[in-house]
Short mmCIF file of C-alpha atoms and ligand atoms in Angstrom, two decimals:
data_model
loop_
_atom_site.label_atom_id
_atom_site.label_comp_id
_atom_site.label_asym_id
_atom_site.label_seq_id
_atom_site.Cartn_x
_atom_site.Cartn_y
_atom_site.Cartn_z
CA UNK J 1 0.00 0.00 0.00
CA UNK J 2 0.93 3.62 -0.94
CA UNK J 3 2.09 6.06 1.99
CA UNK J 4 -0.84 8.52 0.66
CA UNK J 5 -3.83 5.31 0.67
CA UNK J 6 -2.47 4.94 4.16
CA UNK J 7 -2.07 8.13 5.35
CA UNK J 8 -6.41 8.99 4.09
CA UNK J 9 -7.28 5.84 6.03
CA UNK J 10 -5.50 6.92 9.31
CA UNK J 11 -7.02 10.34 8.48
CA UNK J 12 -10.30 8.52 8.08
CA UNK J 13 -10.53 8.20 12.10
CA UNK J 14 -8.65 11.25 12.74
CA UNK J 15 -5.00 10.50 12.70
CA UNK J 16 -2.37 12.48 11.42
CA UNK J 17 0.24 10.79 10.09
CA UNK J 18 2.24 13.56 9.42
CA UNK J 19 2.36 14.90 12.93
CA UNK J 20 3.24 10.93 14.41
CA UNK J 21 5.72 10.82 11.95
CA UNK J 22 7.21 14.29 12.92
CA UNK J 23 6.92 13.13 16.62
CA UNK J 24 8.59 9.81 16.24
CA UNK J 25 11.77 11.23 14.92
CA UNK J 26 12.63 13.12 17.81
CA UNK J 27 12.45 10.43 20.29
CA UNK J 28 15.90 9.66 21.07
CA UNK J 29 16.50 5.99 22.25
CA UNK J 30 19.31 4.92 24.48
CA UNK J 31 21.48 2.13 22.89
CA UNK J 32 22.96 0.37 25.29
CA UNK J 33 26.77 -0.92 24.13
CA UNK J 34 26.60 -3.86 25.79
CA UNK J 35 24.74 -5.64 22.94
CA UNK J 36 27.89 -5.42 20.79
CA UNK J 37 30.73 -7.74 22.85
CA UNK J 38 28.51 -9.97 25.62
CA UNK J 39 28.76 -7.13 28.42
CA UNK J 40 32.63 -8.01 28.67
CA UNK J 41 34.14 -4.39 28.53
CA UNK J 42 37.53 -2.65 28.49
CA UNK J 43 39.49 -3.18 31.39
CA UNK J 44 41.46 -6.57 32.38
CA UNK J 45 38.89 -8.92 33.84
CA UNK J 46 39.39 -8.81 37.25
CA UNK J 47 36.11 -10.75 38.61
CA UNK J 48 33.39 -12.80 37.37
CA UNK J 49 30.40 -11.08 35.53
CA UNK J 50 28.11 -11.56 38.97
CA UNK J 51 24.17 -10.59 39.72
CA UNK J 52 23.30 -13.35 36.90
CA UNK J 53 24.17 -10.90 33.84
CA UNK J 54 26.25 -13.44 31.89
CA UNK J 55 25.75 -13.05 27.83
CA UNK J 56 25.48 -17.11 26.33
CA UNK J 57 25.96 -17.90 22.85
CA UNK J 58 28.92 -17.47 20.64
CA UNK J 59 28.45 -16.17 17.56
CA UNK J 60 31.04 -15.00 15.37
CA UNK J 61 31.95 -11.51 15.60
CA UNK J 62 32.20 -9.74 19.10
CA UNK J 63 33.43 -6.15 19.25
CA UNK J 64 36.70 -6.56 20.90
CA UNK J 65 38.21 -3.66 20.81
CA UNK J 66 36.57 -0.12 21.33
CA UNK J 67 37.29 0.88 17.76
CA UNK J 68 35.73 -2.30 16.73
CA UNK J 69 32.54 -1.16 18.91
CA UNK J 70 32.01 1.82 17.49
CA UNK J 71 32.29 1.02 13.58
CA UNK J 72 29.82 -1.52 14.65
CA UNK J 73 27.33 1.45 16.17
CA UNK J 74 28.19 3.20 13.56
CA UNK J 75 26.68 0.76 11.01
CA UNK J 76 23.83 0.18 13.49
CA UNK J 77 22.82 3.43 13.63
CA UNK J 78 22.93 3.89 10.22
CA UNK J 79 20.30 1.35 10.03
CA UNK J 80 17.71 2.97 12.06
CA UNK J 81 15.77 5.97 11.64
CA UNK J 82 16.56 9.14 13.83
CA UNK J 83 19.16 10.14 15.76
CA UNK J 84 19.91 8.08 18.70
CA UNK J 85 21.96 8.08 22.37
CA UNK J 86 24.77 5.77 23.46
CA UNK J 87 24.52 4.26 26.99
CA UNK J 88 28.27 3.63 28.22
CA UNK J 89 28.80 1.50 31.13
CA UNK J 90 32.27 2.06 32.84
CA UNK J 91 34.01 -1.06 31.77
CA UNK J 92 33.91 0.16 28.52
CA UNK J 93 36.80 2.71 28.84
CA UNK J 94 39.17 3.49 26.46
CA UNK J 95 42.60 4.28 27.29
CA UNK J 96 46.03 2.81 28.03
CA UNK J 97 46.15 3.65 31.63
CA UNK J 98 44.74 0.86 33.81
CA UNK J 99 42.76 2.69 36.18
CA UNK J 100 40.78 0.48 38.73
CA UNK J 101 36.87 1.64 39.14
CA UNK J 102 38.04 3.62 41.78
CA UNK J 103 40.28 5.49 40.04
CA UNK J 104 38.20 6.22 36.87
CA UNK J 105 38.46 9.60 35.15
CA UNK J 106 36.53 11.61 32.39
CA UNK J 107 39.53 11.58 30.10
CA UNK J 108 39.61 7.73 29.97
CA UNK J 109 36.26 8.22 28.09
CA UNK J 110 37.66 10.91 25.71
CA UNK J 111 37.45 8.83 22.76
CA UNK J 112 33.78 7.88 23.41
CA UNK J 113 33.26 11.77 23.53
CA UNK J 114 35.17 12.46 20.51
CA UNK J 115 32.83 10.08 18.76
CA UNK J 116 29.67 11.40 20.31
CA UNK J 117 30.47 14.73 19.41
CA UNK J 118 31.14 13.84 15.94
CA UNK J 119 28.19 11.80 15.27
CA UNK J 120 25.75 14.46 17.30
CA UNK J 121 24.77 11.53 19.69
CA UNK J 122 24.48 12.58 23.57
CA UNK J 123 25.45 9.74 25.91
CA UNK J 124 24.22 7.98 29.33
CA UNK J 125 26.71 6.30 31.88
CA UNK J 126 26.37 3.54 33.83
CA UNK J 127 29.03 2.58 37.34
CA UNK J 128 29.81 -0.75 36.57
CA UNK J 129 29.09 -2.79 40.06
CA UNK J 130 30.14 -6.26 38.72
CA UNK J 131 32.75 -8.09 36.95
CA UNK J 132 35.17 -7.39 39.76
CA UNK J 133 37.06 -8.75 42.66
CA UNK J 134 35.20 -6.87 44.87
CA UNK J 135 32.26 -7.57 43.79
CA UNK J 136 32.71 -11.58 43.47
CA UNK J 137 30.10 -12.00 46.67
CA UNK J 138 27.17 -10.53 44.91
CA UNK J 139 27.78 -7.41 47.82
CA UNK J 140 28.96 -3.92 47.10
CA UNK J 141 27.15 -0.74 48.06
CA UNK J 142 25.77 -3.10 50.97
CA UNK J 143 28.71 -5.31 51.58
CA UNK J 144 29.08 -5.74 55.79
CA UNK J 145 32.94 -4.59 54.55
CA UNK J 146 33.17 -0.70 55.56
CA UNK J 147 36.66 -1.27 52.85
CA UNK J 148 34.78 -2.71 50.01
CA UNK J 149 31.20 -0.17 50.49
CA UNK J 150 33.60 2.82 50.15
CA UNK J 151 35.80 1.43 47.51
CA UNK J 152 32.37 1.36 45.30
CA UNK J 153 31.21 4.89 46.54
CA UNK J 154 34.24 6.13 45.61
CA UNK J 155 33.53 4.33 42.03
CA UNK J 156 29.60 6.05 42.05
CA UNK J 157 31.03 9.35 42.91
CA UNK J 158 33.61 9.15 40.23
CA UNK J 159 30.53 8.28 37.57
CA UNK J 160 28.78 11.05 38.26
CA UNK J 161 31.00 13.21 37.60
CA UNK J 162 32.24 11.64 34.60
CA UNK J 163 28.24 11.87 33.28
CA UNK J 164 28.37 15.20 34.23
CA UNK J 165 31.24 16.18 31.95
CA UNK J 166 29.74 14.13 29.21
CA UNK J 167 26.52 16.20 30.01
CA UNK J 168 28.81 19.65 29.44
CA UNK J 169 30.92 18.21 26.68
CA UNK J 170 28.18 17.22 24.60
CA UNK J 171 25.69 19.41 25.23
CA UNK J 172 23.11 17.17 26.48
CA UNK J 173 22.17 15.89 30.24
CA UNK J 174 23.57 12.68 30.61
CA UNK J 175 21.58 10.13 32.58
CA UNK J 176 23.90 7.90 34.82
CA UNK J 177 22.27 5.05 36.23
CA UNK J 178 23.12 2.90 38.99
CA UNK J 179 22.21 -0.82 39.32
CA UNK J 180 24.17 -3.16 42.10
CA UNK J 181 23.96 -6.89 42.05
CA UNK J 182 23.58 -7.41 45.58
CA UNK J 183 21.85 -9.70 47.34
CA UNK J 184 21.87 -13.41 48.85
CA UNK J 185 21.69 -16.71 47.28
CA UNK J 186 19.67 -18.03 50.25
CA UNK J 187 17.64 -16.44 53.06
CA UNK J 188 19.02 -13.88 55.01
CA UNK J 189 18.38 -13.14 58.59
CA UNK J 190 18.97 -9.63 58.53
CA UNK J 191 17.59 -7.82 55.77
CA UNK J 192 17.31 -4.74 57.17
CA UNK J 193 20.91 -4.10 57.75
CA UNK J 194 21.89 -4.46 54.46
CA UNK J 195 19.47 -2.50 53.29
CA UNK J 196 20.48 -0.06 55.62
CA UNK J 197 23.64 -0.14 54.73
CA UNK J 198 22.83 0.68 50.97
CA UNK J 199 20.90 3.05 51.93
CA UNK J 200 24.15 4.90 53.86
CA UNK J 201 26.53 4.18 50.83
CA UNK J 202 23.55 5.66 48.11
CA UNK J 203 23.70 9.04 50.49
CA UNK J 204 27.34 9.17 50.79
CA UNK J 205 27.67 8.72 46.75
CA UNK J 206 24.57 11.19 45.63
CA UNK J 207 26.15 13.59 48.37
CA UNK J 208 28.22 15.97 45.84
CA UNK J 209 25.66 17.98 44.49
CA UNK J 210 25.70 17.86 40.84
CA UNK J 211 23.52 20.50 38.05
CA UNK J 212 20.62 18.27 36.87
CA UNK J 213 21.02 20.05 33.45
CA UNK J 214 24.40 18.36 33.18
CA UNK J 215 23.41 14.87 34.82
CA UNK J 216 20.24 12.36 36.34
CA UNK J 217 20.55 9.91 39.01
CA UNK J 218 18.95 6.81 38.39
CA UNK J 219 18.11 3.58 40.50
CA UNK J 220 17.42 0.74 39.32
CA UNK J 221 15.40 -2.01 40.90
CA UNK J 222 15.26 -5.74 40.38
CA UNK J 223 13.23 -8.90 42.10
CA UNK J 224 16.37 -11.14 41.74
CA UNK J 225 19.38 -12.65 39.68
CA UNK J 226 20.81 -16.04 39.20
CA UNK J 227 22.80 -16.56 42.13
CA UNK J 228 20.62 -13.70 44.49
CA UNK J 229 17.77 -15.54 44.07
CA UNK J 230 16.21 -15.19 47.84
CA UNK J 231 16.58 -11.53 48.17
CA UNK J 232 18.01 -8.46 46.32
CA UNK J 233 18.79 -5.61 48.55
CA UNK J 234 17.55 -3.07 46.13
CA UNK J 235 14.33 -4.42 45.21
CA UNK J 236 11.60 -2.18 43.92
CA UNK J 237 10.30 -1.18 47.12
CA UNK J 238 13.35 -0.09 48.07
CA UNK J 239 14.49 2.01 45.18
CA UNK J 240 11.18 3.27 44.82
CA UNK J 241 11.02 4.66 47.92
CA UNK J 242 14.40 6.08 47.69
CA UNK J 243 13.77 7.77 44.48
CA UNK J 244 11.07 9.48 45.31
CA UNK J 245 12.84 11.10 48.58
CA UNK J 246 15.57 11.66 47.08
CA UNK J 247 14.10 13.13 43.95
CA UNK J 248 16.41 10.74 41.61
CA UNK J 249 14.89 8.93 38.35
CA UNK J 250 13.69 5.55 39.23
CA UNK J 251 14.77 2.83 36.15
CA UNK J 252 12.46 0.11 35.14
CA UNK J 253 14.02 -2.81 34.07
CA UNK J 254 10.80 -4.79 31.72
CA UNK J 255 13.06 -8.74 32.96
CA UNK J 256 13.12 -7.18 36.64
CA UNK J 257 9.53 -7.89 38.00
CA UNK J 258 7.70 -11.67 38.25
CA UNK J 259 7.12 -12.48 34.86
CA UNK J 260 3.55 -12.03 35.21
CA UNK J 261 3.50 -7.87 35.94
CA UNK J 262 2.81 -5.87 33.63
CA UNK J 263 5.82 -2.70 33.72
CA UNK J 264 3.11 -0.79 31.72
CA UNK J 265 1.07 -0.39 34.10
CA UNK J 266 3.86 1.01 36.67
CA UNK J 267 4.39 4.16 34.27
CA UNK J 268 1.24 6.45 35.17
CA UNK J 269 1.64 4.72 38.92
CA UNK J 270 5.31 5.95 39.42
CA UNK J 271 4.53 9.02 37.56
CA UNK J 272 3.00 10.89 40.29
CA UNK J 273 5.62 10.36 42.38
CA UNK J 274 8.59 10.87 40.32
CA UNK J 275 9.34 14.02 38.35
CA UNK J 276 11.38 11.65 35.45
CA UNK J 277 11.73 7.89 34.80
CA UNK J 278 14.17 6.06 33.24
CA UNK J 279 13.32 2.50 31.08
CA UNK J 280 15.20 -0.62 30.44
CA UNK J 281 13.52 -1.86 27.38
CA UNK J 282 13.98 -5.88 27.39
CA UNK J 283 12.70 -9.16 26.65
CA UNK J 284 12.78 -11.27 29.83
CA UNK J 285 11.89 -15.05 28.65
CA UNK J 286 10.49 -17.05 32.09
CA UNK J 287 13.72 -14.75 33.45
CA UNK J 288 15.45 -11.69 33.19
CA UNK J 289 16.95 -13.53 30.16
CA UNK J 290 17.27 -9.84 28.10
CA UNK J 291 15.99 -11.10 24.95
CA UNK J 292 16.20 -8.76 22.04
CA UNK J 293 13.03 -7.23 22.09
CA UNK J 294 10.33 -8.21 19.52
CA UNK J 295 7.42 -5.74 18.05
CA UNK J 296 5.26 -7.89 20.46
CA UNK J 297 2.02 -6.35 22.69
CA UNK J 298 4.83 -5.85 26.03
CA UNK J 299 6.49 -3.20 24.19
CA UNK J 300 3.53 -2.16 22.46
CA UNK J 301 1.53 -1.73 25.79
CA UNK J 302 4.41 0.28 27.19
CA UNK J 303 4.90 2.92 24.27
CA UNK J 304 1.01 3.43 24.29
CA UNK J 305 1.37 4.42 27.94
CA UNK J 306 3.75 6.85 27.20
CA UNK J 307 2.23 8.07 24.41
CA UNK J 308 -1.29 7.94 26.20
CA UNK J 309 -0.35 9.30 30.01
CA UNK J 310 1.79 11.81 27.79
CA UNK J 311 5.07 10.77 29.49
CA UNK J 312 7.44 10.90 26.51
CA UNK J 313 8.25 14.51 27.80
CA UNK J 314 9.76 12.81 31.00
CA UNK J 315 10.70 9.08 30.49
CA UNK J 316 14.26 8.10 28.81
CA UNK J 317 13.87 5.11 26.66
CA UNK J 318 17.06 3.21 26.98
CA UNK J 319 17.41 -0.69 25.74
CA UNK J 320 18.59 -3.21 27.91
CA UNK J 321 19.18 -7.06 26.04
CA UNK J 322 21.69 -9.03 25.31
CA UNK J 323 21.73 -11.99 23.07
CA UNK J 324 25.28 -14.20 21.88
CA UNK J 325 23.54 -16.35 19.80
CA UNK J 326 22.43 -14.22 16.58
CA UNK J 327 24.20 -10.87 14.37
CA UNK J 328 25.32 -8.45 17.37
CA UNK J 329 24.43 -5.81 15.32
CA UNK J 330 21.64 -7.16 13.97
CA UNK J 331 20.40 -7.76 17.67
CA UNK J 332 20.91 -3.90 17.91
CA UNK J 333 19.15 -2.87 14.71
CA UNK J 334 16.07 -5.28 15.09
CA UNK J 335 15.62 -4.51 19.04
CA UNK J 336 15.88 -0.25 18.06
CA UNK J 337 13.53 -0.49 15.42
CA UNK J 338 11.04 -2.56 17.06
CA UNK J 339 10.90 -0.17 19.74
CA UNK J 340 10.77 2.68 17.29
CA UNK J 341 7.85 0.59 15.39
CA UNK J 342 5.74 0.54 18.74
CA UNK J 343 6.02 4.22 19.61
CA UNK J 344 5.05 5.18 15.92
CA UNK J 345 1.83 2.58 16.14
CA UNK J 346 1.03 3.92 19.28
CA UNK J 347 1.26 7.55 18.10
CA UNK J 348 -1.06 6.30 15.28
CA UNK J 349 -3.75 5.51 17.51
CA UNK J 350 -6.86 7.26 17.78
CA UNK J 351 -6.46 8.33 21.06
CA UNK J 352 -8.79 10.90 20.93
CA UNK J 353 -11.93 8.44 20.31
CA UNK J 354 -10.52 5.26 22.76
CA UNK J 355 -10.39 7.72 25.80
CA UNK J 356 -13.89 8.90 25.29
CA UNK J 357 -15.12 5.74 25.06
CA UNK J 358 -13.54 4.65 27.90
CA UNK J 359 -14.73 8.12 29.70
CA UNK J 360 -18.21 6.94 28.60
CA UNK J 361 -17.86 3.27 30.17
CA UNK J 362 -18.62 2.37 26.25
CA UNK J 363 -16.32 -0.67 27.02
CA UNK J 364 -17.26 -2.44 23.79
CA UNK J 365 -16.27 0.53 21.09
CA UNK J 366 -12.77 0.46 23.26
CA UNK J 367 -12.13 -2.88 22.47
CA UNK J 368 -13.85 -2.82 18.70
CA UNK J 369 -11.52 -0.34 18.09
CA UNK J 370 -8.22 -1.51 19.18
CA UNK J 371 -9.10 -4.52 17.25
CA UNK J 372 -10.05 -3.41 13.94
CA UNK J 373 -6.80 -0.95 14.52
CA UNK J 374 -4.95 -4.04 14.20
CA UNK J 375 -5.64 -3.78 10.99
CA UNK J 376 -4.52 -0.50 9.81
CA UNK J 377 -1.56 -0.19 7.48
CA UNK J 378 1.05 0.62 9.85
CA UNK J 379 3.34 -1.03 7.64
CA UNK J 380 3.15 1.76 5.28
CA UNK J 381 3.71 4.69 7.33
CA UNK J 382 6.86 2.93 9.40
CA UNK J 383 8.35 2.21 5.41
CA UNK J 384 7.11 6.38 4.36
CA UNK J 385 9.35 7.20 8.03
CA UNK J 386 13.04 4.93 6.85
CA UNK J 387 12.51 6.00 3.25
CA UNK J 388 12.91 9.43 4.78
CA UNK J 389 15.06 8.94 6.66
CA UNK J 390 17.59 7.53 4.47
CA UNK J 391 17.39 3.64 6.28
CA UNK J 392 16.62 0.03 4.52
CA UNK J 393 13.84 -2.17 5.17
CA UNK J 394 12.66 -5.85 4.11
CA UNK J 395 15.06 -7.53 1.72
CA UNK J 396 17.77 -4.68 1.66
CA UNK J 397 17.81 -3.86 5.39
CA UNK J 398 18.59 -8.03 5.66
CA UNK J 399 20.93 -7.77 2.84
CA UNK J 400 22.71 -5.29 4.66
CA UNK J 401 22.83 -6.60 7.64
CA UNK J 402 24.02 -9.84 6.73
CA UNK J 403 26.96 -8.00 4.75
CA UNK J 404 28.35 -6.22 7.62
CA UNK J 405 28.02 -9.26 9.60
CA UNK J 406 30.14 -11.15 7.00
CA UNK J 407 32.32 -7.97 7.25
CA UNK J 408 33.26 -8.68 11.23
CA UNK J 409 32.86 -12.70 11.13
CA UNK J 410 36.69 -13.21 10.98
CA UNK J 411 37.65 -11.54 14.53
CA UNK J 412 39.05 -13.95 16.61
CA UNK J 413 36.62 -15.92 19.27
CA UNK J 414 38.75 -14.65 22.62
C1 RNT P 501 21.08 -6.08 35.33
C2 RNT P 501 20.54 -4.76 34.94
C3 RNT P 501 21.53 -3.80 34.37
C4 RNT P 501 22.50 -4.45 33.41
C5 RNT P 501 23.40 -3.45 32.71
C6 RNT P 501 24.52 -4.11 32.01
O1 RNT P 501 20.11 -6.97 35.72
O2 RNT P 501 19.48 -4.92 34.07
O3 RNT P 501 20.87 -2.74 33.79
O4 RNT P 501 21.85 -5.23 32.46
O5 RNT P 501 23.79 -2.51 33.60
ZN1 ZN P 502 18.67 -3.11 33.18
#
């Protein structure tokens, strides 16, 4: 079908195409570069990946140098619409010092920044809490260890103000978000302390003051992880309490709830509570497996709240999954455009009508129209968007993809 024969029949029940298309563009997504090398990193491995985060698969081609990272964003990007954000975690310095993740400084990033800035792309930070000695009992920020809690304050503190430079040097508030693995493989006895004791080590590293224009604290919950699996000190509760005191974005992971809660549903809930929110798009599959994530009704549910409760203004979409097994790039591509795909559907929705019907208890019409929307030729619009934007779809965006693929499959398995 013809972008114009879709475009009347969207216009048909009121849609504008034109003005979801002019939205869609500028909604930045946060690529997370994880995807491209199994969430191994920079430095010299010092500890075991921890918190159950451990990439599986081994397919040919892992990024394994940061040069090699970045021509692979680069092609990635250049395969999806718009103009997106890189989310850095720590471990993925790049310089010839070996600075431990206390010692971490905004120059061993320069080259990350230099790329940024030359691609126009802002970028988020992440303190890397695992893959460490110190952080080989699951325990950091909460660890009984006065020695080992302010070895990773020291390593918080330093990535704040490393997000806030990349804030300044690029023009554009960095968001720096903080996840710890900690918790217990079987049942504690005293929960409390260690929550306490988080608690303490959280206030000690969101102490310096820093200019929210340059950088956001975020907190990120989670219900468990292989090898935590009877309690996680910073479970939802816990972070969401904290984030609302202490006025810091609150990150929702989709693989960190019971498999059976819907995240969508948290948006509007948190919303009144939280000035800004920060999202881990992912696929968890009967776990926090991070899937790449598909075009499928989770994501669609969660871009239609944001596009419905009018959140987009104050919720960072960043992508959280990691999958060995298939194209790393590809992974990337597929997972950004399906994400892009469900916030252009849901901005092609005739919001208008479904709320009044809903207003008007006229449960039926709600659900006649969401279903016959099924049927609208979304297709069309999301192929009018890459062709202006310069990207491939169908046949060529696979042809594409499998040549860079074929490009990278000779790096060495290491
Ligand atoms: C882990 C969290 C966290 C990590 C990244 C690498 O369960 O989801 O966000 O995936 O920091
Ligand atoms: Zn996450």
């Amino acid at each position: 079908m013809s972008y114009e024969t879709a475009k009347a029949a969207f216009a048909d029940w009121g849609v504008d195409t034109e003005a979801a298309l002019a939205r869609v563009r500028t909604i930045p997504i946060s690529m997370h570069c994880w995807q491209g090398d199994d969430v191994v990193g920079f430095e010299e491995r010092t500890g075991s990946s921890g918190g159950g985060i451990q990439a599986t698969g081994d397919y040919p081609g892992r990024a394994r140098t940061p040069d090699e990272l970045r021509a692979d964003l680069d092609f990635s990007y250049s395969m999806i619409p718009g103009k997106h954000r890189l989310n850095l975690h720590a471990m993925y310095l790049d310089t010839d010092a070996k600075p431990d993740r206390d010692e971490i400084e905004f120059q061993h990033f320069s080259p990350w920044v230099d790329w940024a800035k030359d691609q126009s792309i802002g970028l988020d930070f992440n303190p890397t809490f695992f893959a460490h000695t110190k952080a080989d009992d699951n325990l950091t920020l909460s660890h009984p260890d006065q020695g080992i809690r302010d070895f990773w304050i020291e390593h918080g503190k330093r990535s704040r103000e490393i997000a806030s430079q990349m804030g300044v040097a690029l023009g554009s508030t960095c968001v720096n978000n903080i996840w710890v693995p900690d918790g217990y493989k079987d049942t504690p006895v005293d929960r409390m302390s260690a929550r306490a004791r988080l608690e303490v080590a959280l206030d000690a590293m969101l102490a310096p003051k820093q200019d929210k224009k340059k950088m956001l604290d975020a907190l990120e919950c989670k219900l468990f992880g292989i090898g935590v699996e009877a309690c996680t000190v910073g479970s939802h509760e816990f972070y969401m309490g904290y984030a609302i005191r202490k006025k810091t974005l609150l990150c929702l992971d989709m693989g960190h709830f019971h498999p059976t809660e819907n995240i969508a549903d948290k948006l509007s809930a948190v919303a009144l509570s939280l000035d800004e929110i920060l999202l881990h798009v992912s696929r968890p599959m009967r776990w926090d497996s991070d899937h790449v994530i598909l075009l499928n009704d989770e994501i669609q549910q969660m871009a239609q709240e944001l596009v419905n409760a009018d959140l987009l203004e104050r919720t960072r979409i960043g992508l959280d999954f990691f999958d060995a097994t298939i194209s790393r790039t590809a992974a990337w591509v597929i997972g950004t455009r399906n994400m892009q795909k469900a916030l252009l559907r849901a901005l092609l929705m005739p919001i208008n009508l479904l709320k009044s019907a809903e207003e008007e208890l006229n449960f039926t019409k709600r659900l006649v129209v969401t279903e016959e929307f099924k049927d609208m030729p979304f297709g069309a619009v999301w192929e009018e968007f890459s062709n202006r934007e310069n990207v491939p779809n169908g046949q060529t965006l696979i042809k594409e993809l499998e040549r860079y693929q074929t490009s990278v499959s000779g790096r060495s398995r290491e």
